[in-house]
């Protein structure tokens, strides 16, 4: 997918997931650094209804395959570093 | 949930999700820094079958409410930093 196009498409995701992929809502997932495969599969599952969520099913039904590829490219391009508690 | 108990319980998650919450398999999600609410809801959805995945449904059916709370405590306690592409 196209990262720049994905960043643009992510404007509809920002309210819950952030442009940076850090969840802004407690029941939303972090998308930052998820793999392209994972992001593609989840968006397609929301689009087909295989995975159910009131807002995500509606949003995903408005996404083309190309937009799914671009969103997967954007969020997977975000680098993440982790620090485990001692 | 109890972070130390969660770290222990995470030994059964490590192969795909890592102890640090960074996916070790391309179709597995990153768990690091997800919110406790998100982690709890997804594990309960896998346990009840509301969310379907061949391995996760089986693994989650073996989890008690307490283990779910502990796993949610562990993975949500991992701090993440993100860096967006320019």
CSV table of N, CA and C in Angstrom, one decimal:
chain,number,residue,atom,x,y,z
A,1,UNK,N,0.8,-1.2,0.0
A,1,UNK,CA,0.0,0.0,0.0
A,1,UNK,C,0.9,1.3,0.0
A,2,UNK,N,0.2,2.4,-0.2
A,2,UNK,CA,1.0,3.7,-0.2
A,2,UNK,C,0.9,4.4,1.1
A,3,UNK,N,2.1,4.6,1.7
A,3,UNK,CA,2.1,5.2,3.1
A,3,UNK,C,1.5,6.6,3.2
A,4,UNK,N,1.8,7.4,2.2
A,4,UNK,CA,1.3,8.8,2.2
A,4,UNK,C,-0.3,8.8,2.1
A,5,UNK,N,-0.8,7.9,1.2
A,5,UNK,CA,-2.2,7.8,1.0
A,5,UNK,C,-2.8,7.2,2.3
A,6,UNK,N,-2.1,6.3,2.9
A,6,UNK,CA,-2.6,5.7,4.2
A,6,UNK,C,-2.7,6.7,5.3
A,7,UNK,N,-1.7,7.6,5.3
A,7,UNK,CA,-1.7,8.7,6.3
A,7,UNK,C,-3.0,9.6,6.1
A,8,UNK,N,-3.3,9.8,4.9
A,8,UNK,CA,-4.5,10.6,4.5
A,8,UNK,C,-5.7,9.9,4.9
A,9,UNK,N,-5.8,8.6,4.6
A,9,UNK,CA,-7.0,7.8,4.9
A,9,UNK,C,-7.2,7.7,6.4
A,10,UNK,N,-6.0,7.8,7.1
A,10,UNK,CA,-6.1,7.5,8.6
A,10,UNK,C,-6.8,8.7,9.3
A,11,UNK,N,-7.1,9.8,8.6
A,11,UNK,CA,-7.8,10.9,9.2
A,11,UNK,C,-9.2,10.4,9.7
A,12,UNK,N,-9.7,9.3,9.1
A,12,UNK,CA,-11.0,8.8,9.6
A,12,UNK,C,-10.8,7.9,10.8
A,13,UNK,N,-9.6,7.6,11.1
A,13,UNK,CA,-9.3,6.6,12.2
A,13,UNK,C,-8.8,7.3,13.5
A,14,UNK,N,-8.4,8.6,13.2
A,14,UNK,CA,-7.6,9.3,14.3
A,14,UNK,C,-8.4,9.4,15.6
A,15,UNK,N,-9.7,9.7,15.5
A,15,UNK,CA,-10.4,10.0,16.7
A,15,UNK,C,-10.3,8.9,17.8
A,16,UNK,N,-10.3,7.6,17.3
A,16,UNK,CA,-10.2,6.5,18.2
A,16,UNK,C,-8.8,5.9,18.3
A,17,UNK,N,-8.1,5.9,17.1
A,17,UNK,CA,-6.8,5.2,17.1
A,17,UNK,C,-5.6,6.1,17.0
A,18,UNK,N,-5.8,7.4,16.8
A,18,UNK,CA,-4.7,8.4,16.6
A,18,UNK,C,-4.1,8.2,15.3
A,19,UNK,N,-3.5,9.3,14.8
A,19,UNK,CA,-2.7,9.2,13.5
A,19,UNK,C,-1.4,8.4,13.8
A,20,UNK,N,-1.0,8.4,15.0
A,20,UNK,CA,0.2,7.7,15.4
A,20,UNK,C,0.0,6.3,15.9
A,21,UNK,N,-1.3,5.9,15.8
A,21,UNK,CA,-1.6,4.5,16.1
A,21,UNK,C,-1.7,4.2,17.6
A,22,UNK,N,-1.7,5.2,18.5
A,22,UNK,CA,-1.9,5.0,19.9
A,22,UNK,C,-3.4,5.3,20.2
A,23,UNK,N,-4.0,4.3,20.8
A,23,UNK,CA,-5.5,4.4,21.0
A,23,UNK,C,-5.8,5.6,21.8
A,24,UNK,N,-6.8,6.4,21.4
A,24,UNK,CA,-7.3,7.5,22.1
A,24,UNK,C,-8.6,7.2,22.9
A,25,UNK,N,-9.1,6.0,22.7
A,25,UNK,CA,-10.3,5.5,23.4
A,25,UNK,C,-9.9,4.2,24.2
A,26,UNK,N,-10.4,4.0,25.4
A,26,UNK,CA,-9.9,2.9,26.2
A,26,UNK,C,-10.3,1.5,25.5
A,27,UNK,N,-11.4,1.5,24.7
A,27,UNK,CA,-11.8,0.2,24.1
A,27,UNK,C,-11.3,0.1,22.7
A,28,UNK,N,-10.4,1.0,22.2
A,28,UNK,CA,-9.8,0.9,20.9
A,28,UNK,C,-8.4,0.3,21.0
A,29,UNK,N,-8.0,-0.4,20.0
A,29,UNK,CA,-6.7,-1.0,20.0
A,29,UNK,C,-5.6,0.0,19.5
A,30,UNK,N,-4.4,-0.3,19.9
A,30,UNK,CA,-3.2,0.5,19.3
A,30,UNK,C,-3.0,-0.2,18.0
A,31,UNK,N,-2.8,0.7,16.9
A,31,UNK,CA,-2.5,0.2,15.6
A,31,UNK,C,-1.0,0.3,15.2
A,32,UNK,N,-0.3,1.2,16.0
A,32,UNK,CA,1.1,1.5,15.7
A,32,UNK,C,1.9,0.2,15.6
A,33,UNK,N,2.6,0.1,14.4
A,33,UNK,CA,3.6,-1.1,14.3
A,33,UNK,C,2.9,-2.4,14.2
A,34,UNK,N,1.6,-2.5,14.1
A,34,UNK,CA,1.0,-3.8,13.8
A,34,UNK,C,1.5,-4.2,12.4
A,35,UNK,N,1.6,-5.5,12.1
A,35,UNK,CA,2.0,-6.0,10.8
A,35,UNK,C,1.0,-5.7,9.7
A,36,UNK,N,1.5,-5.5,8.5
A,36,UNK,CA,0.5,-5.3,7.4
A,36,UNK,C,-0.5,-6.4,7.3
A,37,UNK,N,0.0,-7.6,7.5
A,37,UNK,CA,-0.9,-8.8,7.3
A,37,UNK,C,-2.0,-8.7,8.4
A,38,UNK,N,-1.6,-8.4,9.6
A,38,UNK,CA,-2.6,-8.3,10.7
A,38,UNK,C,-3.6,-7.2,10.5
A,39,UNK,N,-3.1,-6.0,10.1
A,39,UNK,CA,-4.0,-4.9,9.8
A,39,UNK,C,-5.0,-5.2,8.7
A,40,UNK,N,-4.5,-5.8,7.6
A,40,UNK,CA,-5.3,-6.1,6.5
A,40,UNK,C,-6.4,-7.1,6.9
A,41,UNK,N,-6.0,-8.2,7.6
A,41,UNK,CA,-6.9,-9.2,8.0
A,41,UNK,C,-8.0,-8.6,8.9
A,42,UNK,N,-7.6,-7.8,9.8
A,42,UNK,CA,-8.7,-7.2,10.7
A,42,UNK,C,-9.6,-6.3,10.0
A,43,UNK,N,-9.1,-5.5,9.1
A,43,UNK,CA,-10.0,-4.5,8.4
A,43,UNK,C,-10.9,-5.3,7.5
A,44,UNK,N,-10.4,-6.4,6.8
A,44,UNK,CA,-11.3,-7.2,6.0
A,44,UNK,C,-12.3,-8.0,6.8
A,45,UNK,N,-11.9,-8.4,8.0
A,45,UNK,CA,-12.8,-9.1,8.9
A,45,UNK,C,-13.9,-8.2,9.3
A,46,UNK,N,-13.6,-6.9,9.6
A,46,UNK,CA,-14.6,-6.0,10.0
A,46,UNK,C,-15.5,-5.7,8.8
A,47,UNK,N,-14.9,-5.6,7.6
A,47,UNK,CA,-15.7,-5.3,6.4
A,47,UNK,C,-16.7,-6.4,6.1
A,48,UNK,N,-16.2,-7.7,6.3
A,48,UNK,CA,-17.1,-8.8,5.9
A,48,UNK,C,-18.0,-9.1,7.1
A,49,UNK,N,-17.7,-8.6,8.3
A,49,UNK,CA,-18.6,-9.0,9.5
A,49,UNK,C,-18.1,-10.2,10.2
A,50,UNK,N,-16.9,-10.8,9.7
A,50,UNK,CA,-16.4,-11.9,10.5
A,50,UNK,C,-15.9,-11.4,11.9
A,51,UNK,N,-15.5,-10.2,12.0
A,51,UNK,CA,-15.2,-9.6,13.3
A,51,UNK,C,-16.2,-8.5,13.5
A,52,UNK,N,-16.8,-8.5,14.6
A,52,UNK,CA,-17.9,-7.5,14.8
A,52,UNK,C,-17.6,-6.4,15.8
A,53,UNK,N,-17.9,-5.2,15.4
A,53,UNK,CA,-17.8,-4.0,16.2
A,53,UNK,C,-18.7,-3.0,15.6
A,54,UNK,N,-19.6,-2.3,16.5
A,54,UNK,CA,-20.6,-1.4,15.9
A,54,UNK,C,-20.0,-0.4,15.0
A,55,UNK,N,-19.0,0.3,15.4
A,55,UNK,CA,-18.4,1.4,14.5
A,55,UNK,C,-17.5,0.8,13.4
A,56,UNK,N,-16.7,-0.2,13.8
A,56,UNK,CA,-15.7,-0.7,12.8
A,56,UNK,C,-16.4,-1.4,11.6
A,57,UNK,N,-17.5,-2.1,11.9
A,57,UNK,CA,-18.2,-2.7,10.7
A,57,UNK,C,-18.6,-1.7,9.7
A,58,UNK,N,-19.2,-0.6,10.2
A,58,UNK,CA,-19.7,0.5,9.4
A,58,UNK,C,-18.5,1.2,8.6
A,59,UNK,N,-17.5,1.5,9.4
A,59,UNK,CA,-16.3,2.2,8.7
A,59,UNK,C,-15.7,1.3,7.7
A,60,UNK,N,-15.5,0.0,8.0
A,60,UNK,CA,-14.8,-0.8,7.1
A,60,UNK,C,-15.6,-1.1,5.8
A,61,UNK,N,-16.9,-1.1,6.0
A,61,UNK,CA,-17.7,-1.3,4.8
A,61,UNK,C,-17.5,-0.2,3.7
A,62,UNK,N,-17.0,1.0,4.2
A,62,UNK,CA,-16.7,2.1,3.3
A,62,UNK,C,-15.3,2.0,2.7
A,63,UNK,N,-14.6,1.0,3.0
A,63,UNK,CA,-13.2,1.0,2.6
A,63,UNK,C,-13.0,0.1,1.4
A,64,UNK,N,-12.2,0.6,0.4
A,64,UNK,CA,-11.9,-0.3,-0.8
A,64,UNK,C,-10.7,-1.1,-0.4
A,65,UNK,N,-10.4,-2.1,-1.2
A,65,UNK,CA,-9.2,-2.9,-1.0
A,65,UNK,C,-7.9,-2.0,-1.0
A,66,UNK,N,-7.9,-1.0,-1.9
A,66,UNK,CA,-6.8,-0.2,-2.0
A,66,UNK,C,-6.6,0.7,-0.7
A,67,UNK,N,-7.7,1.2,-0.2
A,67,UNK,CA,-7.6,2.0,1.1
A,67,UNK,C,-7.2,1.1,2.2
A,68,UNK,N,-7.6,-0.2,2.2
A,68,UNK,CA,-7.2,-1.1,3.3
A,68,UNK,C,-5.7,-1.3,3.2
A,69,UNK,N,-5.1,-1.5,2.0
A,69,UNK,CA,-3.7,-1.6,1.8
A,69,UNK,C,-2.9,-0.4,2.2
A,70,UNK,N,-3.5,0.8,1.9
A,70,UNK,CA,-2.8,2.0,2.3
A,70,UNK,C,-2.8,2.2,3.8
A,71,UNK,N,-3.9,1.9,4.4
A,71,UNK,CA,-4.0,2.1,5.9
A,71,UNK,C,-3.1,1.1,6.6
A,72,UNK,N,-3.0,-0.1,6.0
A,72,UNK,CA,-2.1,-1.1,6.6
A,72,UNK,C,-0.6,-0.7,6.4
A,73,UNK,N,-0.4,0.0,5.2
A,73,UNK,CA,1.0,0.5,5.0
A,73,UNK,C,1.4,1.6,6.0
A,74,UNK,N,0.4,2.5,6.2
A,74,UNK,CA,0.7,3.6,7.1
A,74,UNK,C,1.0,3.1,8.6
A,75,UNK,N,0.0,2.4,9.1
A,75,UNK,CA,0.1,2.0,10.5
A,75,UNK,C,1.3,1.1,10.8
A,76,UNK,N,1.6,0.2,9.8
A,76,UNK,CA,2.7,-0.7,10.0
A,76,UNK,C,4.0,-0.1,9.8
A,77,UNK,N,4.0,1.1,9.2
A,77,UNK,CA,5.3,1.9,9.0
A,77,UNK,C,5.7,2.6,10.3
A,78,UNK,N,4.8,2.7,11.2
A,78,UNK,CA,5.1,3.4,12.5
A,78,UNK,C,5.9,2.5,13.3
A,79,UNK,N,7.1,3.0,13.7
A,79,UNK,CA,8.0,2.2,14.5
A,79,UNK,C,7.6,2.3,16.0
A,80,UNK,N,7.7,1.1,16.7
A,80,UNK,CA,7.4,1.2,18.1
A,80,UNK,C,8.6,0.6,18.9
A,81,UNK,N,8.8,1.1,20.1
A,81,UNK,CA,9.7,0.6,21.1
A,81,UNK,C,9.0,0.2,22.3
A,82,UNK,N,9.4,-0.8,23.0
A,82,UNK,CA,8.6,-1.3,24.2
A,82,UNK,C,9.6,-1.3,25.4
A,83,UNK,N,9.0,-1.1,26.5
A,83,UNK,CA,9.8,-1.2,27.8
A,83,UNK,C,8.9,-2.0,28.8
A,84,UNK,N,9.4,-3.2,29.1
A,84,UNK,CA,8.7,-4.1,30.1
A,84,UNK,C,8.9,-3.6,31.5
A,85,UNK,N,7.9,-3.7,32.4
A,85,UNK,CA,8.1,-3.4,33.8
A,85,UNK,C,9.2,-4.3,34.4
A,86,UNK,N,10.0,-3.8,35.3
A,86,UNK,CA,11.0,-4.6,35.9
A,86,UNK,C,10.4,-5.8,36.6
B,1,UNK,N,-5.7,-6.6,37.7
B,1,UNK,CA,-5.0,-7.9,37.7
B,1,UNK,C,-3.6,-7.7,38.3
B,2,UNK,N,-2.9,-8.8,38.4
B,2,UNK,CA,-1.6,-8.9,39.0
B,2,UNK,C,-0.5,-9.0,37.9
B,3,UNK,N,0.4,-7.9,37.9
B,3,UNK,CA,1.3,-7.9,36.8
B,3,UNK,C,2.3,-9.1,36.8
B,4,UNK,N,2.8,-9.4,38.0
B,4,UNK,CA,3.8,-10.5,38.1
B,4,UNK,C,3.1,-11.9,37.7
B,5,UNK,N,1.8,-12.0,38.1
B,5,UNK,CA,1.1,-13.3,37.7
B,5,UNK,C,0.9,-13.2,36.2
B,6,UNK,N,0.6,-12.0,35.7
B,6,UNK,CA,0.3,-11.9,34.3
B,6,UNK,C,1.6,-12.3,33.5
B,7,UNK,N,2.7,-11.8,34.0
B,7,UNK,CA,4.0,-12.1,33.3
B,7,UNK,C,4.2,-13.6,33.2
B,8,UNK,N,3.8,-14.3,34.3
B,8,UNK,CA,3.9,-15.8,34.4
B,8,UNK,C,2.9,-16.4,33.4
B,9,UNK,N,1.7,-15.9,33.4
B,9,UNK,CA,0.7,-16.5,32.5
B,9,UNK,C,1.0,-16.2,31.0
B,10,UNK,N,1.8,-15.2,30.8
B,10,UNK,CA,2.1,-14.8,29.4
B,10,UNK,C,3.1,-15.8,28.7
B,11,UNK,N,3.6,-16.7,29.6
B,11,UNK,CA,4.5,-17.7,28.9
B,11,UNK,C,3.7,-18.5,27.9
B,12,UNK,N,2.4,-18.6,28.0
B,12,UNK,CA,1.7,-19.4,27.0
B,12,UNK,C,1.3,-18.5,25.8
B,13,UNK,N,1.7,-17.2,25.9
B,13,UNK,CA,1.4,-16.3,24.8
B,13,UNK,C,2.6,-15.9,24.0
B,14,UNK,N,3.8,-16.2,24.6
B,14,UNK,CA,5.0,-15.7,24.1
B,14,UNK,C,5.3,-16.1,22.6
B,15,UNK,N,5.0,-17.3,22.3
B,15,UNK,CA,5.4,-17.9,21.0
B,15,UNK,C,4.9,-17.0,19.9
B,16,UNK,N,3.7,-16.5,20.0
B,16,UNK,CA,3.1,-15.6,18.9
B,16,UNK,C,3.2,-14.1,19.3
B,17,UNK,N,3.0,-13.8,20.6
B,17,UNK,CA,2.9,-12.4,20.9
B,17,UNK,C,4.1,-11.8,21.6
B,18,UNK,N,5.1,-12.7,22.0
B,18,UNK,CA,6.2,-12.2,22.8
B,18,UNK,C,5.9,-11.9,24.2
B,19,UNK,N,6.9,-12.0,25.1
B,19,UNK,CA,6.6,-11.6,26.5
B,19,UNK,C,6.5,-10.1,26.5
B,20,UNK,N,7.2,-9.5,25.6
B,20,UNK,CA,7.2,-8.0,25.5
B,20,UNK,C,6.0,-7.5,24.7
B,21,UNK,N,5.2,-8.3,24.2
B,21,UNK,CA,4.0,-7.9,23.5
B,21,UNK,C,4.2,-7.5,22.0
B,22,UNK,N,5.4,-7.8,21.5
B,22,UNK,CA,5.7,-7.5,20.1
B,22,UNK,C,5.5,-8.8,19.3
B,23,UNK,N,4.5,-8.8,18.3
B,23,UNK,CA,4.2,-10.0,17.6
B,23,UNK,C,5.4,-10.7,17.1
B,24,UNK,N,5.4,-12.1,17.3
B,24,UNK,CA,6.5,-12.9,16.7
B,24,UNK,C,6.0,-13.6,15.4
B,25,UNK,N,4.7,-13.5,15.2
B,25,UNK,CA,4.1,-14.1,14.0
B,25,UNK,C,3.4,-13.0,13.2
B,26,UNK,N,3.5,-13.0,11.8
B,26,UNK,CA,3.0,-11.9,11.0
B,26,UNK,C,1.4,-11.8,11.2
B,27,UNK,N,0.7,-12.8,11.6
B,27,UNK,CA,-0.7,-12.6,11.7
B,27,UNK,C,-1.2,-12.5,13.1
B,28,UNK,N,-0.2,-12.3,14.0
B,28,UNK,CA,-0.6,-12.0,15.4
B,28,UNK,C,-0.4,-10.5,15.7
B,29,UNK,N,-1.3,-10.1,16.6
B,29,UNK,CA,-1.2,-8.7,17.0
B,29,UNK,C,-0.2,-8.3,18.0
B,30,UNK,N,0.3,-7.1,18.0
B,30,UNK,CA,1.1,-6.6,19.1
B,30,UNK,C,0.2,-6.4,20.3
B,31,UNK,N,0.6,-6.8,21.5
B,31,UNK,CA,-0.2,-6.6,22.7
B,31,UNK,C,0.4,-5.6,23.6
B,32,UNK,N,1.7,-5.2,23.3
B,32,UNK,CA,2.3,-4.2,24.2
B,32,UNK,C,1.6,-2.9,24.3
B,33,UNK,N,1.3,-2.5,25.6
B,33,UNK,CA,0.7,-1.2,25.8
B,33,UNK,C,-0.8,-1.1,25.3
B,34,UNK,N,-1.4,-2.2,25.0
B,34,UNK,CA,-2.8,-2.1,24.7
B,34,UNK,C,-3.5,-1.8,26.1
B,35,UNK,N,-4.7,-1.2,26.1
B,35,UNK,CA,-5.3,-0.9,27.3
B,35,UNK,C,-5.9,-2.1,28.0
B,36,UNK,N,-6.0,-2.1,29.3
B,36,UNK,CA,-6.5,-3.2,30.0
B,36,UNK,C,-7.9,-3.6,29.5
B,37,UNK,N,-8.7,-2.6,29.3
B,37,UNK,CA,-10.1,-2.8,28.8
B,37,UNK,C,-10.1,-3.5,27.5
B,38,UNK,N,-9.2,-3.1,26.5
B,38,UNK,CA,-9.2,-3.7,25.2
B,38,UNK,C,-8.7,-5.2,25.3
B,39,UNK,N,-7.7,-5.4,26.1
B,39,UNK,CA,-7.1,-6.8,26.3
B,39,UNK,C,-8.2,-7.7,26.9
B,40,UNK,N,-8.9,-7.2,27.9
B,40,UNK,CA,-9.9,-8.0,28.6
B,40,UNK,C,-11.0,-8.3,27.6
B,41,UNK,N,-11.5,-7.3,26.9
B,41,UNK,CA,-12.6,-7.5,26.0
B,41,UNK,C,-12.2,-8.5,24.9
B,42,UNK,N,-11.0,-8.4,24.4
B,42,UNK,CA,-10.6,-9.3,23.3
B,42,UNK,C,-10.5,-10.8,23.8
B,43,UNK,N,-9.9,-10.9,25.0
B,43,UNK,CA,-9.7,-12.3,25.5
B,43,UNK,C,-11.1,-12.9,25.8
B,44,UNK,N,-12.0,-12.1,26.4
B,44,UNK,CA,-13.3,-12.6,26.7
B,44,UNK,C,-14.1,-12.9,25.4
B,45,UNK,N,-13.9,-12.1,24.4
B,45,UNK,CA,-14.5,-12.4,23.1
B,45,UNK,C,-14.0,-13.7,22.5
B,46,UNK,N,-12.7,-13.9,22.6
B,46,UNK,CA,-12.1,-15.2,22.1
B,46,UNK,C,-12.7,-16.3,22.9
B,47,UNK,N,-12.8,-16.1,24.2
B,47,UNK,CA,-13.3,-17.2,25.1
B,47,UNK,C,-14.7,-17.6,24.8
B,48,UNK,N,-15.6,-16.5,24.5
B,48,UNK,CA,-17.0,-16.8,24.3
B,48,UNK,C,-17.2,-17.2,22.8
B,49,UNK,N,-16.2,-16.9,21.9
B,49,UNK,CA,-16.4,-17.2,20.5
B,49,UNK,C,-17.0,-16.0,19.7
B,50,UNK,N,-17.2,-14.9,20.4
B,50,UNK,CA,-17.7,-13.7,19.8
B,50,UNK,C,-16.6,-13.2,18.7
B,51,UNK,N,-15.4,-13.4,19.1
B,51,UNK,CA,-14.3,-13.2,18.1
B,51,UNK,C,-13.7,-14.5,17.8
B,52,UNK,N,-13.5,-14.8,16.5
B,52,UNK,CA,-13.0,-16.2,16.2
B,52,UNK,C,-11.6,-16.2,15.7
B,53,UNK,N,-10.8,-17.1,16.2
B,53,UNK,CA,-9.5,-17.4,15.7
B,53,UNK,C,-9.2,-18.9,16.2
B,54,UNK,N,-8.7,-19.7,15.2
B,54,UNK,CA,-8.5,-21.1,15.5
B,54,UNK,C,-7.8,-21.4,16.9
B,55,UNK,N,-6.6,-20.7,17.0
B,55,UNK,CA,-5.8,-21.0,18.2
B,55,UNK,C,-6.4,-20.2,19.4
B,56,UNK,N,-6.7,-18.9,19.2
B,56,UNK,CA,-7.1,-18.0,20.3
B,56,UNK,C,-8.4,-18.5,21.0
B,57,UNK,N,-9.3,-19.1,20.2
B,57,UNK,CA,-10.5,-19.6,20.9
B,57,UNK,C,-10.2,-20.7,21.9
B,58,UNK,N,-9.3,-21.6,21.4
B,58,UNK,CA,-8.9,-22.7,22.3
B,58,UNK,C,-8.1,-22.3,23.5
B,59,UNK,N,-7.2,-21.4,23.3
B,59,UNK,CA,-6.4,-20.9,24.4
B,59,UNK,C,-7.2,-20.1,25.4
B,60,UNK,N,-8.1,-19.2,24.9
B,60,UNK,CA,-8.9,-18.4,25.8
B,60,UNK,C,-9.9,-19.2,26.6
B,61,UNK,N,-10.4,-20.4,26.0
B,61,UNK,CA,-11.3,-21.2,26.8
B,61,UNK,C,-10.6,-21.8,28.0
B,62,UNK,N,-9.3,-21.8,28.0
B,62,UNK,CA,-8.6,-22.3,29.2
B,62,UNK,C,-8.3,-21.2,30.2
B,63,UNK,N,-8.7,-20.0,30.0
B,63,UNK,CA,-8.4,-18.9,30.9
B,63,UNK,C,-9.5,-18.6,31.8
B,64,UNK,N,-9.1,-18.4,33.1
B,64,UNK,CA,-10.1,-18.0,34.1
B,64,UNK,C,-10.2,-16.5,34.0
B,65,UNK,N,-11.3,-15.9,34.6
B,65,UNK,CA,-11.4,-14.4,34.7
B,65,UNK,C,-10.1,-13.8,35.3
B,66,UNK,N,-9.6,-14.5,36.3
B,66,UNK,CA,-8.5,-13.9,37.1
B,66,UNK,C,-7.2,-13.9,36.1
B,67,UNK,N,-7.0,-15.0,35.4
B,67,UNK,CA,-5.9,-15.0,34.4
B,67,UNK,C,-6.0,-13.9,33.4
B,68,UNK,N,-7.3,-13.7,32.9
B,68,UNK,CA,-7.5,-12.7,31.9
B,68,UNK,C,-7.1,-11.3,32.5
B,69,UNK,N,-7.5,-11.1,33.8
B,69,UNK,CA,-7.2,-9.8,34.4
B,69,UNK,C,-5.7,-9.7,34.6
B,70,UNK,N,-5.0,-10.8,34.9
B,70,UNK,CA,-3.5,-10.7,35.1
B,70,UNK,C,-2.8,-10.5,33.8
B,71,UNK,N,-3.3,-11.2,32.7
B,71,UNK,CA,-2.7,-11.0,31.4
B,71,UNK,C,-2.9,-9.5,30.9
B,72,UNK,N,-4.1,-9.0,31.1
B,72,UNK,CA,-4.4,-7.6,30.8
B,72,UNK,C,-3.5,-6.7,31.5
B,73,UNK,N,-3.2,-7.0,32.8
B,73,UNK,CA,-2.4,-6.1,33.6
B,73,UNK,C,-1.0,-6.1,33.1
B,74,UNK,N,-0.5,-7.3,32.8
B,74,UNK,CA,0.9,-7.4,32.3
B,74,UNK,C,1.1,-6.7,31.0
B,75,UNK,N,0.3,-7.0,30.0
B,75,UNK,CA,0.6,-6.4,28.7
B,75,UNK,C,0.3,-4.9,28.6
B,76,UNK,N,-0.7,-4.5,29.5
B,76,UNK,CA,-1.0,-3.1,29.5
B,76,UNK,C,0.1,-2.3,30.2
B,77,UNK,N,0.9,-3.0,31.1
B,77,UNK,CA,1.9,-2.3,31.8
B,77,UNK,C,3.2,-2.1,31.0
B,78,UNK,N,3.2,-2.7,29.8
B,78,UNK,CA,4.4,-2.5,29.0
B,78,UNK,C,4.3,-1.1,28.3
B,79,UNK,N,5.3,-0.3,28.4
B,79,UNK,CA,5.2,1.0,27.9
B,79,UNK,C,5.7,1.0,26.4
B,80,UNK,N,5.0,1.8,25.6
B,80,UNK,CA,5.5,1.8,24.2
B,80,UNK,C,5.7,3.2,23.7
B,81,UNK,N,6.7,3.4,22.9
B,81,UNK,CA,6.9,4.7,22.2
B,81,UNK,C,6.8,4.5,20.7
B,82,UNK,N,6.3,5.5,20.0
B,82,UNK,CA,6.1,5.3,18.6
B,82,UNK,C,6.8,6.4,17.8
B,83,UNK,N,7.2,6.1,16.6
B,83,UNK,CA,7.8,7.1,15.7
B,83,UNK,C,7.2,7.0,14.4
B,84,UNK,N,6.5,8.0,13.9
B,84,UNK,CA,5.8,8.0,12.6
B,84,UNK,C,6.8,8.3,11.6
B,85,UNK,N,6.6,7.7,10.4
B,85,UNK,CA,7.5,8.0,9.2
B,85,UNK,C,7.3,9.5,8.9
B,86,UNK,N,8.5,10.1,8.4
B,86,UNK,CA,8.3,11.6,8.0
B,86,UNK,C,7.4,11.7,6.9
